[in-house]
Amino acid sequence: TSLDAVEKGINNAELDPENSSVGFGGLPDEDGEVTNDAVIMWGPKHAAGAVGCLKRIKRPISVARKVLEKTRHTLLVGDDATAFAVKMGFKEEELLTEKSRARWEEWKKNPKHTDFWNHDTIGMVAIDKNGDVTAGCSTSGLAWKIRGRVGDSPIVGSGAYCDNDVGGAAATGNGDVMMRFCPTLLTVEFMRQGMSPTEACEKSLQRITDKGYRVSACLVAVNKKGESGAAKIGVRPFPHAIRNPALDEVRTIR
Ligand code: GLY
């Protein structure tokens, strides 16, 4: 199902210690703690599960799926989300790797260090052979962020959104600004009005620039017909992967 595809696809990035922006090996907050945000939204029931500031658990999107499937809530946060994960059978583990700890120590001892450092997220949208849509998003958030900061990724309509009648969208970029615009909800609503996935992504991001923000923000979207699209604003290139029976490729918007 698309729900399994999004969970397992995102797990790949979460479990990769070389990926410094998602899950295990993600860069920590200013105090050296790795915290993760994730959401998964499932079209057939218009249901979502999410975790914010989740600590010491390696597969945040899978905990988000447990929130979706095992509770009547949508978002759990912090140590209480960790306690929920443990109850669901997840193991508490150190998420700092030798490499990420060394990078944090280097940042900390630099007297001119910046408050935080922008980096990436994994977002994924899938549609399965039954026509069911799932969207998800997972990140360790901004490196060196203030303790307790939660970004856009676990917020329904910001990090990811889907509507089984229309399609889905997922976001990456400057979450502090992006969550002020609910860009994935907006993208799905633009597709409902008849725009192609790419047009819908572009139009959503335009809301951000129209208000005068100059930030990096990127969206991917898939519609009910299985057509996909993407767009970005800001200077950073946006690599994204598309996979369907006819296509398996990585594209980069520069
Ligand atoms: N978009 C990821 C974050 O800002 O945390």
PDB file of N, CA, C and O and ligand atoms in Angstrom, residues 37 119-121 139 141-142 149 151-153 171-176 178, ligand 1:
ATOM      1  N   ASP A  37      11.189  15.286  13.903  1.00  0.00           N
ATOM      2  CA  ASP A  37       9.782  15.605  13.633  1.00  0.00           C
ATOM      3  C   ASP A  37       9.339  14.753  12.446  1.00  0.00           C
ATOM      4  O   ASP A  37      10.081  14.638  11.460  1.00  0.00           O
ATOM      5  N   HIS A 119      19.151  22.934   6.941  1.00  0.00           N
ATOM      6  CA  HIS A 119      19.430  21.743   6.147  1.00  0.00           C
ATOM      7  C   HIS A 119      18.150  21.009   5.818  1.00  0.00           C
ATOM      8  O   HIS A 119      17.081  21.579   5.929  1.00  0.00           O
ATOM      9  N   ASP A 120      18.248  19.757   5.387  1.00  0.00           N
ATOM     10  CA  ASP A 120      17.148  19.156   4.655  1.00  0.00           C
ATOM     11  C   ASP A 120      16.239  18.200   5.400  1.00  0.00           C
ATOM     12  O   ASP A 120      16.405  17.945   6.576  1.00  0.00           O
ATOM     13  N   THR A 121      15.340  17.654   4.642  1.00  0.00           N
ATOM     14  CA  THR A 121      14.221  16.854   5.127  1.00  0.00           C
ATOM     15  C   THR A 121      13.969  15.800   4.066  1.00  0.00           C
ATOM     16  O   THR A 121      14.296  16.028   2.912  1.00  0.00           O
ATOM     17  N   THR A 139      12.290  14.640   9.555  1.00  0.00           N
ATOM     18  CA  THR A 139      13.494  15.465   9.627  1.00  0.00           C
ATOM     19  C   THR A 139      14.020  15.548  11.046  1.00  0.00           C
ATOM     20  O   THR A 139      13.254  15.417  12.002  1.00  0.00           O
ATOM     21  N   GLY A 141      15.316  18.359  11.641  1.00  0.00           N
ATOM     22  CA  GLY A 141      15.133  19.817  11.753  1.00  0.00           C
ATOM     23  C   GLY A 141      16.423  20.585  11.560  1.00  0.00           C
ATOM     24  O   GLY A 141      17.410  20.060  11.050  1.00  0.00           O
ATOM     25  N   LEU A 142      16.412  21.812  11.956  1.00  0.00           N
ATOM     26  CA  LEU A 142      17.593  22.654  11.785  1.00  0.00           C
ATOM     27  C   LEU A 142      18.688  22.210  12.746  1.00  0.00           C
ATOM     28  O   LEU A 142      18.420  21.960  13.922  1.00  0.00           O
ATOM     29  N   ARG A 149      12.579  23.411  19.632  1.00  0.00           N
ATOM     30  CA  ARG A 149      12.045  23.886  18.340  1.00  0.00           C
ATOM     31  C   ARG A 149      11.435  22.721  17.530  1.00  0.00           C
ATOM     32  O   ARG A 149      12.034  21.680  17.355  1.00  0.00           O
ATOM     33  N   GLY A 151       9.643  22.158  13.725  1.00  0.00           N
ATOM     34  CA  GLY A 151       9.484  22.834  12.439  1.00  0.00           C
ATOM     35  C   GLY A 151       8.160  22.487  11.774  1.00  0.00           C
ATOM     36  O   GLY A 151       7.189  22.083  12.417  1.00  0.00           O
ATOM     37  N   ASP A 152       8.157  22.643  10.467  1.00  0.00           N
ATOM     38  CA  ASP A 152       6.936  22.403   9.693  1.00  0.00           C
ATOM     39  C   ASP A 152       6.635  20.926   9.455  1.00  0.00           C
ATOM     40  O   ASP A 152       5.499  20.536   9.203  1.00  0.00           O
ATOM     41  N   SER A 153       7.695  20.098   9.536  1.00  0.00           N
ATOM     42  CA  SER A 153       7.561  18.712   9.051  1.00  0.00           C
ATOM     43  C   SER A 153       6.448  17.909   9.714  1.00  0.00           C
ATOM     44  O   SER A 153       5.767  17.148   9.032  1.00  0.00           O
ATOM     45  N   ALA A 171       6.806  18.663   1.746  1.00  0.00           N
ATOM     46  CA  ALA A 171       7.604  19.895   1.719  1.00  0.00           C
ATOM     47  C   ALA A 171       8.977  19.714   2.350  1.00  0.00           C
ATOM     48  O   ALA A 171       9.159  18.900   3.253  1.00  0.00           O
ATOM     49  N   THR A 172       9.927  20.507   1.890  1.00  0.00           N
ATOM     50  CA  THR A 172      11.218  20.652   2.562  1.00  0.00           C
ATOM     51  C   THR A 172      11.671  22.108   2.419  1.00  0.00           C
ATOM     52  O   THR A 172      11.230  22.811   1.518  1.00  0.00           O
ATOM     53  N   GLY A 173      12.532  22.524   3.346  1.00  0.00           N
ATOM     54  CA  GLY A 173      13.022  23.903   3.275  1.00  0.00           C
ATOM     55  C   GLY A 173      12.931  24.583   4.624  1.00  0.00           C
ATOM     56  O   GLY A 173      12.907  23.917   5.665  1.00  0.00           O
ATOM     57  N   ASN A 174      12.867  25.886   4.593  1.00  0.00           N
ATOM     58  CA  ASN A 174      12.859  26.676   5.818  1.00  0.00           C
ATOM     59  C   ASN A 174      11.499  26.554   6.530  1.00  0.00           C
ATOM     60  O   ASN A 174      10.562  27.296   6.261  1.00  0.00           O
ATOM     61  N   GLY A 175      11.436  25.594   7.446  1.00  0.00           N
ATOM     62  CA  GLY A 175      10.161  25.236   8.056  1.00  0.00           C
ATOM     63  C   GLY A 175       9.560  26.325   8.920  1.00  0.00           C
ATOM     64  O   GLY A 175       8.329  26.414   9.037  1.00  0.00           O
ATOM     65  N   ASP A 176      10.404  27.144   9.526  1.00  0.00           N
ATOM     66  CA  ASP A 176       9.866  28.204  10.391  1.00  0.00           C
ATOM     67  C   ASP A 176       9.012  29.173   9.578  1.00  0.00           C
ATOM     68  O   ASP A 176       7.984  29.650  10.049  1.00  0.00           O
ATOM     69  N   MET A 178       7.915  28.339   6.289  1.00  0.00           N
ATOM     70  CA  MET A 178       6.948  27.569   5.475  1.00  0.00           C
ATOM     71  C   MET A 178       5.672  27.242   6.245  1.00  0.00           C
ATOM     72  O   MET A 178       4.579  27.261   5.693  1.00  0.00           O
TER      73      MET A 178
HETATM   74  N1  GLY B   1      11.737  21.728   6.910  1.00  0.00           N
HETATM   75  C1  GLY B   1      12.428  21.185   8.002  1.00  0.00           C
HETATM   76  C2  GLY B   1      12.526  22.065   9.154  1.00  0.00           C
HETATM   77  O1  GLY B   1      12.556  23.281   8.999  1.00  0.00           O
HETATM   78  O2  GLY B   1      12.622  21.574  10.249  1.00  0.00           O
END
